[in-house]
């Protein structure tokens, strides 16, 4: 086993080295021990990699572990898995307003299947190359399939998009559309049905989420608080409210959705947009005077940004923050506790 | 499951917060967004943590994944596992001459066993606190037991102890003793026998390796190349030779060993010291004129450092580097290919 896994290490290391060389050729990825402010000084092959953020910036760091049977199916397309494993980490950088710089990859594999690994690494490196994010180290071992990526980006600390920065009166914005990934899961499970074209669109959202890196960078100094929606809007927005000590009001009918999702029954649209999970869109708050700026920077990032609600100061008597949900007519809606999956009108 | 795992997250986050608060109280871990050069500006609870190395230094980064059945037994003492999971990562920092700063922890667990987690986190945080290494983020999920730690240290790039810096004429040094962990494994497997006292000593080396952080820091500017011995001296020294394009000569009888290991048969001593694995001692090279300095800094770090061989320039015709092994009498020994486990005299 050792020699097989050692070969895999070399396979990934070679690919990383090619990317490194290509970066140098473009003149934007020069690796030089004299210059501590650019890229990685030392990548794969030593006890540690050595990196530093540009002068005056900090490293933003996030780690995610993906497990077979929980985060993906055993028969997942390995190219899509390679894409998604890195995409969900880049999404955390986007939510911080950080610029991707590097990542480490640790994984356990039940066996060394070269075709599977080739497709997986293609999916991974295609995304890494697109965002100039260099593989600087990792670990490979035999074991039940498990992927752990730690990603590094750079951001000046004063413009980092934190969860604790929402202010009363802020608009709540959502990038792109919500709910497609959850709809794809429901279709895969046979819970719901869509025609082949819609099902393919929804499945793509589940398998190949696009990290909103350009938007995150453009929101530096414009947005107040931000996060990426990975567990569903209802749960994730609560993280902003808890950290910012604020309340929120959200119009569920304003939540942006794809044409494919719009062709599913309205009840399913609500479940998917409010509590879907695996969206990897940004949820952010910003002052009212920033509306025109946000529409402009979103447009430049090739995305629609949609205002879906408002941040408000909490009731002084309330110990925990609350989200007030309503429909387009202004009728309040109550979210029940069963997995955030069911609504009923009060 | 989600709520259980969410509770676990909070359990670790609280412990990290206490450590953070204690660090601030000591005046050496102040977390302030205005000061990008100290500790973590933002720890657990946002999309990313934010950290930076001190001015002029770089972040040294290493990641290790530990899997049940491969790196530890299912019935491992969870306190020891918590210690070892972080220790093997700190050992990589030591081998780079880097000062521990922070770490992330991602893990998959088959179930949320609170007693197990309490012991695991005790072992983990006791070591983290001893080295001032702050938990800044992580991920928890259900799945087959898997631990992935990524560790961050700081080092000025010019004094980092790299693998590619060995020079012809350098002495080869080993910290502490080798082979105890491999001997413990052999005893646990019933291959060999030792009395209860020796077995307990050996087992402790296997379960609670001590990262040689103080020695690594003291070797900055003194040693040329270094690494930590995790897969056995024979394999790991080869990594230095490959990266430095050098050869080595090693006296197997000079390899330092504990009293407990010295009471096992000579053939087993050789197997364990040369190709044992899980040692987490430093192997480093240094010029002859540094001998007195190395003995002094090792003594200050509470360790014995032992000279075991010499680096030499490679034969120009040879494509790959080579280690020449000999015994105390100068008789050459040949290492066979069966797992580096058997010697025979030429």
XYZ file of C-alpha atoms in Angstrom:
692
model
C 0.000 0.000 0.000
C 2.732 2.403 0.958
C 4.275 2.482 -2.496
C 0.909 2.986 -4.179
C 0.099 5.898 -1.923
C 3.551 7.291 -2.334
C 2.915 7.280 -6.101
C -0.318 9.173 -5.574
C 1.535 11.786 -3.571
C 3.937 12.218 -6.447
C 1.070 12.445 -8.918
C -0.453 15.382 -7.036
C 2.944 16.927 -6.374
C 3.799 16.902 -10.093
C 0.536 18.579 -10.949
C 1.135 21.194 -8.250
C 4.654 21.754 -9.585
C 3.316 22.313 -13.117
C 0.841 24.853 -11.782
C 3.640 26.529 -9.846
C 5.824 26.705 -12.946
C 2.942 28.083 -15.026
C 2.309 30.728 -12.364
C 5.967 31.766 -12.486
C 5.836 31.962 -16.265
C 2.928 34.371 -16.003
C 5.038 36.509 -13.739
C 2.410 36.541 -11.020
C 3.428 33.568 -8.985
C 7.161 33.965 -8.525
C 8.378 31.842 -5.655
C 11.429 33.287 -4.056
C 12.688 32.933 -0.554
C 13.726 36.587 -0.650
C 10.142 37.720 -1.081
C 7.953 36.683 1.806
C 4.906 38.516 0.509
C 4.052 36.458 -2.565
C 2.597 32.977 -2.928
C 4.390 30.037 -1.356
C 8.122 30.174 -0.728
C 8.248 26.448 -0.184
C 5.575 24.075 -1.430
C 5.226 20.283 -1.410
C 8.201 18.175 -0.345
C 9.401 19.537 2.987
C 8.089 19.094 6.521
C 6.064 22.277 6.105
C 5.108 24.651 3.341
C 6.062 28.285 3.887
C 3.651 31.041 2.913
C 2.906 34.606 3.945
C 0.125 37.040 3.146
C 1.023 40.273 1.302
C 2.314 43.046 3.578
C -0.441 44.454 5.803
C -2.817 41.585 5.045
C -3.724 38.486 7.016
C -4.222 34.882 6.038
C -7.845 33.761 6.044
C -7.974 30.030 6.840
C -10.812 27.549 6.575
C -10.994 23.756 6.700
C -13.706 21.352 5.536
C -13.939 17.595 5.738
C -16.057 15.674 3.217
C -17.096 12.103 3.975
C -18.590 9.524 1.620
C -22.234 8.778 2.359
C -22.697 12.073 4.126
C -21.407 14.774 1.781
C -21.411 12.794 -1.448
C -22.595 9.461 -2.816
C -20.187 6.552 -3.318
C -20.824 6.716 -7.078
C -20.147 10.465 -7.366
C -18.390 11.627 -10.519
C -14.804 12.030 -9.227
C -14.224 15.098 -11.428
C -17.214 16.789 -9.795
C -16.013 15.704 -6.356
C -12.585 17.235 -6.971
C -14.289 20.455 -8.007
C -16.674 20.532 -5.074
C -14.102 19.645 -2.391
C -12.127 22.763 -3.257
C -15.162 24.896 -4.186
C -16.739 24.666 -0.727
C -13.463 25.872 0.796
C -13.021 28.711 -1.724
C -16.592 29.685 -0.856
C -15.466 30.279 2.747
C -12.729 32.586 1.468
C -15.277 34.414 -0.708
C -17.501 34.908 2.331
C -14.577 36.572 4.102
C -13.653 38.787 1.153
C -10.331 36.937 0.922
C -8.263 36.299 -2.206
C -7.403 32.595 -2.723
C -3.695 31.842 -2.305
C -3.048 28.175 -1.481
C -4.489 24.957 -0.080
C -3.514 21.668 1.502
C -5.249 18.385 0.693
C -5.352 15.393 3.033
C -7.280 12.342 1.998
C -7.967 8.763 2.948
C -8.762 6.328 0.145
C -9.896 2.712 0.361
C -7.676 1.813 -2.629
C -5.486 3.520 -5.196
C -7.717 3.701 -8.299
C -5.694 5.643 -10.854
C -8.575 6.508 -13.192
C -10.631 7.789 -10.277
C -7.691 9.822 -8.979
C -6.922 11.272 -12.396
C -10.511 12.522 -12.764
C -10.623 13.759 -9.177
C -7.392 15.698 -9.552
C -8.539 17.144 -12.902
C -11.656 18.545 -11.236
C -9.618 19.836 -8.321
C -6.795 21.457 -10.289
C -9.067 22.986 -12.944
C -10.729 25.010 -10.199
C -7.440 25.665 -8.379
C -5.834 26.982 -11.556
C -8.819 29.189 -12.323
C -8.414 30.889 -8.934
C -4.586 30.808 -8.771
C -4.801 28.680 -5.632
C -1.666 26.548 -5.236
C -1.523 23.057 -3.671
C 1.249 23.435 -1.079
C 1.053 20.226 0.915
C -1.012 17.323 2.064
C -1.229 13.807 3.293
C -2.471 10.566 1.733
C -3.409 7.421 3.591
C -5.431 4.240 3.242
C -8.860 4.367 4.901
C -12.555 4.997 4.307
C -12.907 7.767 1.685
C -12.424 11.136 3.363
C -11.252 14.472 1.982
C -9.953 17.301 4.121
C -8.957 20.566 2.470
C -7.562 23.575 4.301
C -7.537 26.744 2.245
C -5.590 29.986 2.613
C -6.487 33.397 1.265
C -5.368 36.929 1.969
C -7.366 39.906 3.143
C -6.577 43.244 4.822
C -8.078 42.759 8.309
C -10.110 45.966 8.282
C -12.118 44.989 5.194
C -12.618 41.318 6.040
C -16.315 40.391 5.786
C -17.056 39.070 9.253
C -20.232 37.547 10.653
C -20.370 39.947 13.589
C -20.637 43.189 11.618
C -24.355 43.412 10.706
C -25.996 46.669 11.815
C -29.593 47.691 12.403
C -31.158 48.962 9.190
C -28.867 46.922 6.910
C -30.405 45.294 3.877
C -29.973 41.510 3.651
C -28.715 40.382 0.252
C -28.356 37.003 -1.447
C -26.097 36.329 -4.445
C -27.295 34.153 -7.316
C -30.171 31.802 -6.538
C -30.966 29.468 -3.649
C -32.379 25.973 -3.378
C -31.207 24.242 -6.554
C -28.854 21.857 -4.738
C -31.569 20.797 -2.295
C -34.015 20.313 -5.151
C -31.462 18.100 -6.934
C -31.102 16.000 -3.788
C -34.882 15.586 -3.533
C -35.037 14.515 -7.155
C -32.149 12.055 -6.703
C -33.968 10.605 -3.692
C -37.188 10.259 -5.714
C -39.053 12.709 -3.437
C -39.845 15.103 -6.280
C -39.834 15.068 -10.042
C -38.554 17.468 -12.706
C -38.075 17.090 -16.458
C -34.661 15.994 -17.691
C -33.439 19.495 -18.554
C -34.420 20.968 -15.205
C -33.051 17.937 -13.335
C -29.681 18.341 -15.107
C -29.566 22.052 -14.230
C -30.361 21.363 -10.585
C -27.863 18.509 -10.375
C -25.127 20.742 -11.727
C -25.793 23.204 -8.899
C -25.419 20.353 -6.395
C -22.270 18.893 -7.925
C -20.419 21.956 -9.186
C -21.067 24.927 -6.929
C -19.271 28.059 -8.065
C -17.477 29.903 -5.241
C -18.392 33.611 -5.322
C -14.814 34.802 -4.998
C -15.043 37.833 -7.315
C -18.157 39.079 -5.536
C -16.572 38.572 -2.110
C -13.569 40.662 -3.162
C -15.831 43.355 -4.627
C -17.816 43.565 -1.390
C -14.739 44.566 0.662
C -15.522 47.920 2.216
C -19.088 47.805 0.814
C -20.855 45.049 2.770
C -20.961 44.863 6.553
C -21.429 41.176 7.476
C -21.264 38.136 5.184
C -21.174 34.352 5.135
C -21.651 31.617 2.602
C -24.856 29.608 2.733
C -23.852 25.987 3.147
C -26.479 24.678 5.584
C -29.504 26.617 4.349
C -30.434 30.288 4.702
C -32.512 29.840 7.872
C -29.652 28.319 9.839
C -26.830 30.329 8.330
C -28.478 33.743 8.624
C -28.915 32.902 12.301
C -25.112 32.734 12.597
C -24.855 36.366 11.461
C -27.611 37.380 13.887
C -26.027 35.542 16.825
C -22.595 37.007 16.211
C -23.946 40.504 15.481
C -26.638 40.458 18.229
C -29.315 41.476 15.727
C -32.720 40.336 14.440
C -33.846 39.927 10.845
C -37.008 40.102 8.758
C -37.033 38.077 5.522
C -39.536 37.947 2.655
C -39.544 34.287 1.603
C -41.175 35.145 -1.724
C -38.259 37.443 -2.560
C -35.695 34.658 -2.202
C -34.077 34.304 -5.641
C -34.584 30.987 -7.410
C -33.706 29.485 -10.778
C -36.228 28.942 -13.563
C -35.855 25.196 -12.973
C -36.699 25.496 -9.288
C -39.620 27.818 -10.139
C -41.250 24.956 -12.019
C -41.445 22.813 -8.862
C -44.470 23.208 -6.497
C -44.427 26.431 -4.405
C -44.140 24.500 -1.124
C -40.991 22.756 -2.361
C -39.561 26.048 -3.615
C -39.921 27.457 -0.100
C -38.326 24.468 1.575
C -35.417 24.533 -0.847
C -34.739 28.278 -0.782
C -35.173 28.738 2.974
C -33.536 25.600 4.310
C -31.900 23.900 1.361
C -28.207 23.645 2.094
C -25.247 23.238 -0.281
C -26.062 26.579 -1.965
C -22.645 28.266 -1.573
C -24.150 31.642 -2.380
C -23.211 34.649 -0.271
C -25.627 36.114 2.249
C -24.480 39.599 3.216
C -25.738 42.739 4.869
C -25.065 46.306 3.772
C -26.337 49.808 4.506
C -29.181 51.180 2.393
C -26.910 53.768 0.781
C -24.813 50.969 -0.709
C -27.638 49.566 -2.879
C -26.403 51.052 -6.152
C -22.807 49.972 -5.442
C -23.915 46.425 -4.710
C -25.957 46.178 -7.871
C -22.952 47.416 -9.826
C -20.337 45.120 -8.277
C -22.673 42.126 -8.520
C -23.269 42.857 -12.179
C -19.510 43.102 -12.705
C -19.109 39.727 -11.015
C -21.669 38.279 -13.442
C -24.230 37.692 -10.708
C -27.602 38.917 -9.629
C -27.753 40.127 -6.030
C -31.217 40.246 -4.500
C -32.463 42.142 -1.462
C -34.525 39.773 0.649
C -34.911 41.447 4.037
C -33.724 43.799 6.739
C -31.573 43.673 9.879
C -33.064 45.206 13.020
C -32.001 45.846 16.605
C -33.124 43.063 18.920
C -35.816 43.308 21.552
C -33.869 44.059 24.726
C -35.811 41.379 26.612
C -34.945 38.639 24.104
C -31.997 36.425 24.913
C -31.621 34.975 21.417
C -31.934 36.614 18.011
C -34.934 35.909 15.810
C -35.789 35.830 12.134
C -39.283 37.034 11.227
C -40.425 35.368 7.997
C -43.228 36.766 5.826
C -44.608 36.270 2.328
C -44.945 38.803 -0.494
C -48.298 40.000 0.903
C -46.677 40.685 4.265
C -48.355 37.735 6.009
C -46.128 36.382 8.802
C -45.039 32.759 8.452
C -43.854 30.432 11.192
C -40.979 28.087 10.679
C -41.449 24.838 12.573
C -38.587 22.990 14.193
C -38.712 19.836 12.067
C -35.523 20.462 10.166
C -36.718 23.871 9.032
C -38.519 21.962 6.347
C -42.123 22.983 6.867
C -43.943 26.261 6.933
C -47.420 27.014 8.045
C -49.227 30.332 8.164
C -49.939 31.686 11.643
C -26.979 13.837 14.476
C -26.616 17.467 13.504
C -27.445 18.806 16.936
C -25.072 16.371 18.636
C -22.251 17.404 16.367
C -23.119 21.014 16.758
C -22.741 20.521 20.518
C -19.320 19.008 19.969
C -18.282 22.022 17.952
C -19.329 24.233 20.804
C -17.454 22.048 23.280
C -14.191 22.527 21.395
C -14.920 26.187 20.708
C -15.427 26.883 24.422
C -12.161 25.218 25.283
C -10.383 27.213 22.572
C -11.971 30.407 23.885
C -10.729 29.673 27.416
C -7.230 29.144 26.080
C -7.490 32.381 24.116
C -8.615 34.264 27.221
C -5.803 32.740 29.290
C -3.294 33.757 26.607
C -4.572 37.333 26.707
C -4.312 37.369 30.489
C -0.660 36.379 30.191
C -0.133 39.307 27.889
C 1.405 37.122 25.221
C -1.595 36.252 23.146
C -3.427 39.515 22.699
C -5.915 39.300 19.863
C -6.477 42.604 18.237
C -7.536 43.384 14.727
C -5.184 46.365 14.775
C -2.166 44.124 15.229
C -1.733 41.715 12.362
C 1.517 40.303 13.693
C 0.327 38.428 16.775
C -1.671 35.237 17.163
C -5.114 34.973 15.608
C -7.184 38.081 14.978
C -10.277 36.003 14.458
C -10.670 32.451 15.727
C -13.534 29.962 15.711
C -16.981 31.143 14.647
C -16.581 32.896 11.308
C -16.194 31.546 7.772
C -12.432 31.762 8.194
C -9.924 32.379 10.938
C -7.528 35.278 10.376
C -3.890 34.932 11.344
C -0.557 36.404 10.297
C 3.045 35.572 11.098
C 5.144 38.181 12.915
C 6.643 40.835 10.619
C 9.387 39.426 8.398
C 8.449 35.822 9.165
C 6.453 33.263 7.232
C 3.826 30.764 8.219
C 5.021 27.169 8.239
C 2.072 24.883 7.460
C 1.708 21.135 7.748
C -1.263 18.774 7.634
C -1.635 15.178 8.829
C -4.557 12.782 8.654
C -4.876 9.957 11.197
C -7.170 7.018 10.467
C -8.387 4.329 12.839
C -6.874 0.943 12.112
C -3.931 2.460 10.316
C -2.477 5.100 12.652
C -4.070 3.957 15.890
C -6.078 1.060 17.264
C -9.845 1.328 17.789
C -9.335 0.910 21.558
C -6.685 3.658 21.811
C -6.742 5.779 24.967
C -8.521 8.909 23.654
C -6.358 11.185 25.824
C -3.237 9.731 24.198
C -4.835 10.063 20.753
C -5.594 13.749 21.355
C -1.976 14.246 22.371
C -0.532 12.346 19.437
C -2.774 13.892 16.767
C -1.377 17.322 17.595
C 2.131 16.108 18.523
C 2.850 14.679 15.072
C 1.912 18.039 13.542
C 3.968 20.053 16.037
C 6.845 17.723 15.172
C 6.657 18.960 11.568
C 6.932 22.544 12.830
C 9.914 21.552 14.993
C 11.599 20.021 11.960
C 11.244 23.356 10.169
C 12.517 25.418 13.119
C 9.072 27.033 13.347
C 7.354 28.353 16.472
C 3.840 26.901 17.004
C 1.063 29.466 16.575
C -2.296 27.848 15.774
C -4.063 24.788 14.393
C -7.312 23.652 12.826
C -8.966 20.332 13.664
C -11.345 18.501 11.341
C -12.702 15.159 12.401
C -15.214 12.515 11.478
C -16.722 10.449 14.302
C -18.996 7.425 14.114
C -20.998 8.701 17.097
C -20.876 11.501 19.664
C -19.428 9.814 22.767
C -19.017 12.606 25.302
C -16.615 10.781 27.635
C -14.392 9.839 24.717
C -14.472 13.417 23.402
C -13.726 14.902 26.813
C -10.611 12.716 27.180
C -9.556 13.327 23.569
C -9.869 17.082 23.937
C -8.017 17.010 27.272
C -5.066 15.291 25.614
C -5.216 17.686 22.677
C -5.536 20.924 24.624
C -2.956 19.987 27.284
C -0.352 19.802 24.542
C -1.745 22.843 22.696
C -1.606 24.936 25.848
C 1.922 23.812 26.623
C 3.068 25.109 23.222
C 0.783 28.165 23.064
C -0.850 26.748 19.937
C -4.406 28.045 19.546
C -7.335 26.115 17.993
C -8.658 28.569 15.386
C -11.156 26.534 13.402
C -12.308 23.159 12.291
C -15.043 20.925 11.076
C -16.945 18.037 12.662
C -18.959 15.432 10.836
C -20.367 11.933 11.212
C -18.278 9.220 9.558
C -15.603 6.587 10.152
C -13.137 7.919 12.748
C -10.690 10.267 11.044
C -8.648 13.179 12.423
C -7.118 15.857 10.257
C -5.038 18.580 11.873
C -3.406 21.450 10.034
C -0.840 23.339 12.066
C 0.652 26.810 11.670
C 3.957 28.080 13.000
C 6.163 31.054 12.282
C 9.748 31.163 11.089
C 12.000 33.722 9.401
C 12.459 32.222 5.927
C 16.269 32.435 5.923
C 16.645 30.247 9.018
C 13.942 27.695 8.210
C 15.353 24.159 8.467
C 14.691 22.775 5.010
C 15.309 19.311 3.618
C 17.322 20.587 0.668
C 20.128 22.262 2.620
C 22.470 19.376 3.530
C 26.086 19.940 2.413
C 29.016 17.590 1.806
C 30.965 17.097 5.015
C 27.988 17.767 7.310
C 27.579 15.587 10.358
C 24.258 13.725 10.603
C 22.621 14.101 14.021
C 19.667 12.433 15.733
C 17.824 13.887 18.737
C 16.763 11.651 21.635
C 16.535 7.943 20.860
C 15.082 5.924 17.982
C 13.055 2.757 17.734
C 10.985 2.710 20.923
C 7.660 3.208 19.136
C 8.376 0.376 16.676
C 9.427 -1.877 19.552
C 6.143 -1.091 21.335
C 4.223 -2.036 18.215
C 6.102 -5.356 17.964
C 5.342 -6.088 21.596
C 1.651 -5.177 21.152
C 1.532 -7.533 18.162
C 3.132 -10.327 20.197
C 6.196 -10.444 17.910
C 8.613 -9.634 20.737
C 8.608 -9.648 24.488
C 9.821 -7.191 27.141
C 9.247 -7.012 30.887
C 6.358 -4.858 32.119
C 8.494 -1.819 32.955
C 10.248 -1.766 29.599
C 6.989 -2.433 27.757
C 5.348 0.524 29.511
C 8.290 2.790 28.615
C 8.168 1.729 24.975
C 4.406 2.067 24.784
C 4.619 5.601 26.118
C 6.991 6.502 23.275
C 4.447 5.130 20.792
C 1.421 6.844 22.316
C 2.833 10.141 23.564
C 5.603 11.345 21.284
C 7.121 14.631 22.389
C 7.556 17.156 19.560
C 11.100 18.565 19.617
C 9.984 22.181 19.275
C 12.594 23.764 21.583
C 15.417 21.947 19.797
C 14.056 22.931 16.374
C 14.007 26.589 17.408
C 17.511 26.334 18.858
C 18.845 24.826 15.623
C 17.852 27.902 13.567
C 21.023 29.215 11.996
C 23.022 26.274 13.388
C 21.810 23.204 11.466
C 21.703 22.993 7.669
C 18.963 20.450 6.787
C 16.417 18.835 9.089
C 13.300 16.693 9.159
C 11.369 14.724 11.714
C 11.603 10.945 11.602
C 8.066 9.645 11.194
C 8.532 6.747 8.772
C 11.873 5.408 10.002
C 15.382 6.815 9.631
C 16.231 4.830 6.457
C 13.312 6.263 4.503
C 13.305 9.735 6.007
C 17.055 10.390 5.688
C 16.606 9.534 2.008
C 14.235 12.515 1.708
C 17.046 14.847 2.822
C 19.467 13.191 0.398
C 17.043 13.401 -2.535
C 16.229 17.051 -1.927
C 19.866 17.981 -1.224
C 21.391 15.770 -3.960
C 23.773 14.198 -1.470
C 24.853 10.762 -0.183
C 25.184 9.629 3.432
C 27.183 7.174 5.524
C 25.575 5.982 8.759
C 26.940 3.881 11.615
C 23.974 1.739 12.703
C 25.648 0.942 16.022
C 25.813 4.658 16.844
C 22.046 5.112 16.507
C 20.838 6.234 19.934
C 18.423 3.908 21.751
C 16.731 3.755 25.123
C 17.762 1.399 27.900
C 14.498 -0.490 27.347
C 15.228 -1.025 23.665
C 18.831 -2.023 24.496
C 17.462 -5.012 26.406
C 15.822 -6.434 23.262
C 17.904 -8.681 20.922
C 20.486 -6.794 18.791
C 18.739 -7.684 15.510
C 15.486 -6.132 16.767
C 17.336 -3.055 18.001
C 18.658 -2.538 14.463
C 15.288 -2.995 12.811
C 13.661 -0.587 15.231
C 16.301 2.158 15.134
C 16.910 2.055 11.367
C 13.405 1.540 10.047
C 11.085 1.908 13.006
C 8.710 4.746 12.276
C 6.677 6.917 14.640
C 9.864 8.223 16.321
C 9.238 11.986 15.903
C 12.865 12.728 16.691
C 14.741 15.244 14.568
C 17.343 14.126 12.045
C 19.495 17.081 11.052
C 22.772 17.882 9.365
C 25.282 20.503 10.449
C 28.852 21.516 9.690
C 31.644 20.016 11.794
C 32.439 23.378 13.399
C 28.923 23.443 14.913
C 29.470 20.344 17.085
C 29.952 22.214 20.348
C 26.982 24.510 19.653
C 24.729 21.541 18.929
C 25.752 19.743 22.101
C 25.004 22.914 24.051
C 21.599 23.704 22.510
C 20.533 20.058 22.770
C 21.498 19.999 26.427
C 19.500 23.210 26.948
C 16.503 21.554 25.280
C 16.847 18.640 27.711
C 17.869 16.224 24.981
C 20.818 14.185 23.908
C 21.884 14.766 20.310
C 23.989 12.009 18.775
C 26.246 12.089 15.724
C 25.490 9.030 13.613
C 27.071 9.698 10.227
C 28.277 12.000 7.500
C 26.902 13.665 4.369
C 29.008 13.338 1.221
C 28.882 14.540 -2.368
C 27.260 11.998 -4.672
C 29.012 9.937 -7.313
C 28.468 11.934 -10.498
C 27.403 8.780 -12.351
C 24.692 7.892 -9.824
C 21.162 9.004 -10.623
C 19.807 8.485 -7.116
C 21.346 9.203 -3.730
C 22.531 6.375 -1.510
C 22.995 5.645 2.171
C 26.017 3.511 3.072
C 25.354 1.654 6.306
C 28.114 0.172 8.468
C 28.530 -1.214 11.964
C 30.797 0.012 14.768
C 33.708 -2.041 13.379
C 33.319 -0.328 10.011
C 31.882 -3.439 8.312
C 29.472 -2.429 5.521
C 25.897 -3.647 5.875
C 23.304 -4.052 3.162
C 19.719 -3.107 3.701
C 17.376 -5.409 1.830
C 14.213 -4.174 0.185
C 11.719 -6.103 2.325
C 10.382 -3.119 4.192
C 13.881 -2.109 5.305
C 13.355 -4.667 8.011
C 16.286 -7.007 7.523
C 20.008 -6.554 7.389
C 22.646 -8.947 6.233
C 26.398 -8.479 6.097
C 27.900 -8.287 2.599
